[in-house]
């Protein structure tokens, strides 16, 4: 479904991603873990065209993403829950969610989709008329997540979706991710919370300073000594 | 701080020698007559521009607040100095011209500073483009008020129609004196920038809320910076009045203020040496372009756009030219040691190089969220 | 030992309303010297708002608070900080273009005694103090392993070190009460361990009181002596970690019961705390790994 | 009606006339500022471009037997082209590499370029623009209200309502709002950021062309620097109303027009001659300052209070 | 010593200028909002220089014009002037354009001993008579003549003044008119002002003037303001009395209905209808040929300025020094398109003033007022 080959990305003189290759198959949850600054966010940004690649290739559903405009990539059925939430601060919660459906040709189902998001995040229903900028950090994270779901994505990239969420919310978010997978949606998940990420993922990659150092079935990595030491704090 | 071969005292000495050398060049040109009225006029204009630009840089580059009203303060300083000089002469105060020049210029600075405080206290509650527009507004108000003050027009102090030029100001500005005023101004701004005040002001620029949460009285510091900028603008105005000999209210207009803002950005925000280079450069550039006659303003604007596109951080970025550092490099004959020294000073430099600035700008742009 | 007559912080019935929304109401808390207290609660419960109230960012619409007996209502942020409350932010707020050392020096500002004249004329006092402060800053940075990065621009630090620098900067203000807003957010467990070590060092070395907001239960439950839980702006529970972990209201509003497909990060610790108290009850209700949570 | 009342009412209308021109220009500022946070100093000069196009095309259009105001069509086309070219050639590269200050200087430079370019082409002298409207004025007793005053006001209101609806309800309008808030997130919604910005510039420049039509109808001449002060006043109007807010631009423009006209008429009498009508510009700025100090985001602006 | 830094020392400019060509400098405002006037003057300078060269130059030497732009800014003007003054070949300077820049040049001209003739800087406050001269009459003189014309020829009793405070010219003439009018026994029923001399909206002030019952409005503004704004707006608030203006009305831009300009008079330097002055028709024909448009008063003044310089150079003859040229200008008798005059001691000409009246939009000769 999504395939990255020998990708290099740099910011000026800083090489952030140094030749990674990975693939995500349809209907999988693939998790990308690694320390701060390893290049996880950069990888996701490159997939959705926010950051240009230096070399390598990314193909998605037969499309060459490095040759596709960022906004076109979204219309291919990709969604990206960005790190740092990036909600539209001066729009209301509901307007934010509606923006999520921007790329859909058929706008008739928006009402139903809103209901779905409000089912997932009842808190947002209460706050639907509040400006998103005044929401608490966790509430904004819910908006970002809900907004991504509004576009009926086939594939969803999530960058630390659990950051700043209460334990209960974290569990719910992971529940949602599993549910999405069960509905046939492909998920590429970046998480600091490696333990939970690995426990729901099918496969996983470990990224260290721009290179993939380990890959395999998530359950294997979860029990790998090295991984446990470095990322699970055990 | 930087590890250098020179001690702090030695560094200051090197700088002082550099300044003396610069003065030597100016004096040589003047004494030998190599510099005629034209060249001297340009040097004088450049000195005024340096004072304006470096002090404006404190507000725009270091504090990070855009103001478009600096010429309002310059005009206040100019009119105050001019009127004071006229009063002194009219009352037969037998001061020698240089003393009178210094007193009136200082007075211009002080009055401008007072206005700076009065305007700064309310205005600095606003930020960014709102502050820009409000300072522009204050500049325009100053212009209109001067324009309608009888005392500011005509020949004498109490006659003449409002809106007239104020003429017949004793032209006592002396290039040597002005040069040293410029040096002192720049030195004061430099010392200010490299002290706890400068650090605090930069902190406010980077994050005002965090600055408050670090115990800084942000309002006080912002007004202080504004007042210092206004003071030096007033000084520049006092010099201008007694160089040019006649004043017009339109000098307070926003278009003039914008000119100085252009100089600051062109030189590199936060870089004093950048401001100096750009003040001198942009004073000379239009003169060089005189050959292009009617197209010179076209050329000027194109040059400006091109610089902004290809060197958006200005010529110097936030880098400071430092004579002691150059000396250090020369002193280190051993190339290996020199390389090490260079690496150390670059890594340790509090000013960022080109890519550093670009990174900062990019990340500032991308991380604008809540 | 901590039987002091006067608490460091006393907050009584603090409250604030944003356009009809009661973000915090009737917030009451006392913190004694050297205590480490946790403030937890669901997202949007009003925790950050409490910090904003205590640091003068917002003015409380009701209630009062005292620092060391001094009434603090209506004080400006910098006055509050000088009086002795320092904080970090949920979204990191460093002075990005300043160096690591300068970030700390800025917070030392109040300890400088030279003034404009001293700066401009470079008086001996200027040199002496700049030197002293440099030493002090380096000492402080050393605690956080940041001394080697003293002249790096703050923006270029990795995330975890930015968090630590923010704490170092807060310490430099010389406060009595330190407010930490989700310091472990975005950190992986290894980094969180390191943070935990720092917090312990701070408490031991500086003897300050700490109020900690955090969603990482493994951290909160391990370091906090007492925990206060907010929901919808109101305090729904307060007590020892053990009491909190077993409070049914806290479980349903915040910690979450076990009807989830996945288990949470802090669950081990919470569970062990719960287990210590009432093993039977916990087992009795949620014995099986139910798979019926997907509908939620 | 008494003479006093007639004077008052006609001053009111006068203020509304110039105010609605300010409002039209301010709308363009607000649109552009809203989306890229740039004070487009060249916006006033777009009006100058429009005025020259009107001056050149009206004779041809009248010769074809068409009404003179149709010249607004070529004016719009040219202004839109200029606006989009300025954006693509100068603002876009600077936006990608520089900061807000660099962008501001670029805008000032573009303004200088347009003014001096126009001077190179048309000369520095003022040129008369042919009469555009031949509207009868409405008479109520001794009170005369010029037809074009009423028309300017009507057009201003229509455009404001139209824009507001456009931004609120159309796809492109929503895209504009999203881009103005967060370009990265907007991209992730499937919005083409660059074409959205270009569209905004096109709309802004088109509005400038309409403004130049109304302006030239009232003040029929063109000169290279005509846009500078007009642009500044309109920008002040936009800020006064709350920059980024479309109704704000309208309210701000009308408010400034009214303040100008009423101070010119009454300030001398009110202050017993101490402050004369010559202070009208200063008073406009003073009011702006007072409003901003009381309500820092302008009359209709949303408070963007940063959440800590 | 500090003398080298002195910006105010006199220079000995008694050296004999011996170039193959005669260089005349010019400083005009060619960019910014006053550019139109500078451009017009420059066209006048250039026409005169071309004519002189075509006719064989001055004393057999060709004339070169070295022109500088001052952007309407005092500093730029001094730099430009200093550049010319530094060039020993420059014999004289024509310019600057506006009073604001001329005021800044005045001390420099004296100090560098370079004769400078401003075609149109009319402000009274400018010190002339040293090395600075002007081709035009002064504001006070013009305002006074206008008041006399209003009282004696138009026989009005109630007058009103409207002027722009931003501009020395507008306020200078306006104040002078008001003062003279009062001295002549006229009643000044309203004295209004605008923020600047290039506002576009004057109806508020005009309405008050109308309400005050003025029979004549004196509005000293430039042609670019009076034509499209002041006069139509005055008519639209119902004012149907006389409108009078200064030489700035020359080249008035008319808009809309021409009849609204009926009853407009202005004082100026020359009249295109003046059959008695043969120079005028030649000037207009040649100007049209060269520039394809009609000259305005500023071009005419510029044109005369160059011829004044030519006359002075010829008078100086072989002893061509800056000082000699200055002495030749002082007290010079000159006949040009803007009239015949004597340059008085104070550096301003005593000239006849011509009053034109707009009839059906066309400026037509009304009368000539002789100097007192
Ligand atoms: N806009 C940028 N400009 C310059 N360098 C950047 C930029 N964004 C990231 N980097 C650098 O690229 C490297 C990889 O960063 P990235 O954000 O992809 O890491 P990450 O794995 O997502 O880390 P985190 O866990 O902190 O989110 C880091 O060294 C970082 O400093
Ligand atoms: N300036 C404001 N204007 C309007 N509402 C606000 C403002 N600040 C906070 N709120 C609201 O108050 C509530 C509490 O916010 P706060 O940031 O304190 O939550 P929190 O407990 O820190 O949550 P989180 O754990 O997600 O950070 C939220 O619902 C938020 O939307
Ligand atoms: C060219 C003219 C507009 C100059 C004007 N008479 C002045 O003195 O300023
Ligand atoms: Mg990341
Ligand atoms: Mg919070």
PDB file of C-alpha atoms and ligand atoms in Angstrom, chain A residues 36-37 39-42 83 159-160 190 192, ligand 4:
ATOM      1  CA  UNK A  36      13.419  12.185  20.314  1.00  0.00           C
ATOM      2  CA  UNK A  37      14.881  13.585  17.128  1.00  0.00           C
ATOM      3  CA  UNK A  39      13.369  11.437  12.378  1.00  0.00           C
ATOM      4  CA  UNK A  40       9.908   9.987  12.892  1.00  0.00           C
ATOM      5  CA  UNK A  41       8.056  13.222  12.340  1.00  0.00           C
ATOM      6  CA  UNK A  42      10.247  14.022   9.391  1.00  0.00           C
ATOM      7  CA  UNK A  83       2.606  16.396  15.780  1.00  0.00           C
ATOM      8  CA  UNK A 159       2.191  11.476  15.032  1.00  0.00           C
ATOM      9  CA  UNK A 160       2.128  10.915  18.777  1.00  0.00           C
ATOM     10  CA  UNK A 190       4.405   7.164  15.565  1.00  0.00           C
ATOM     11  CA  UNK A 192       6.621   7.701  22.329  1.00  0.00           C
TER      12      UNK A 192
HETATM   13 MG1  LIG F   4       8.247  14.046  16.257  1.00  0.00          MG
END
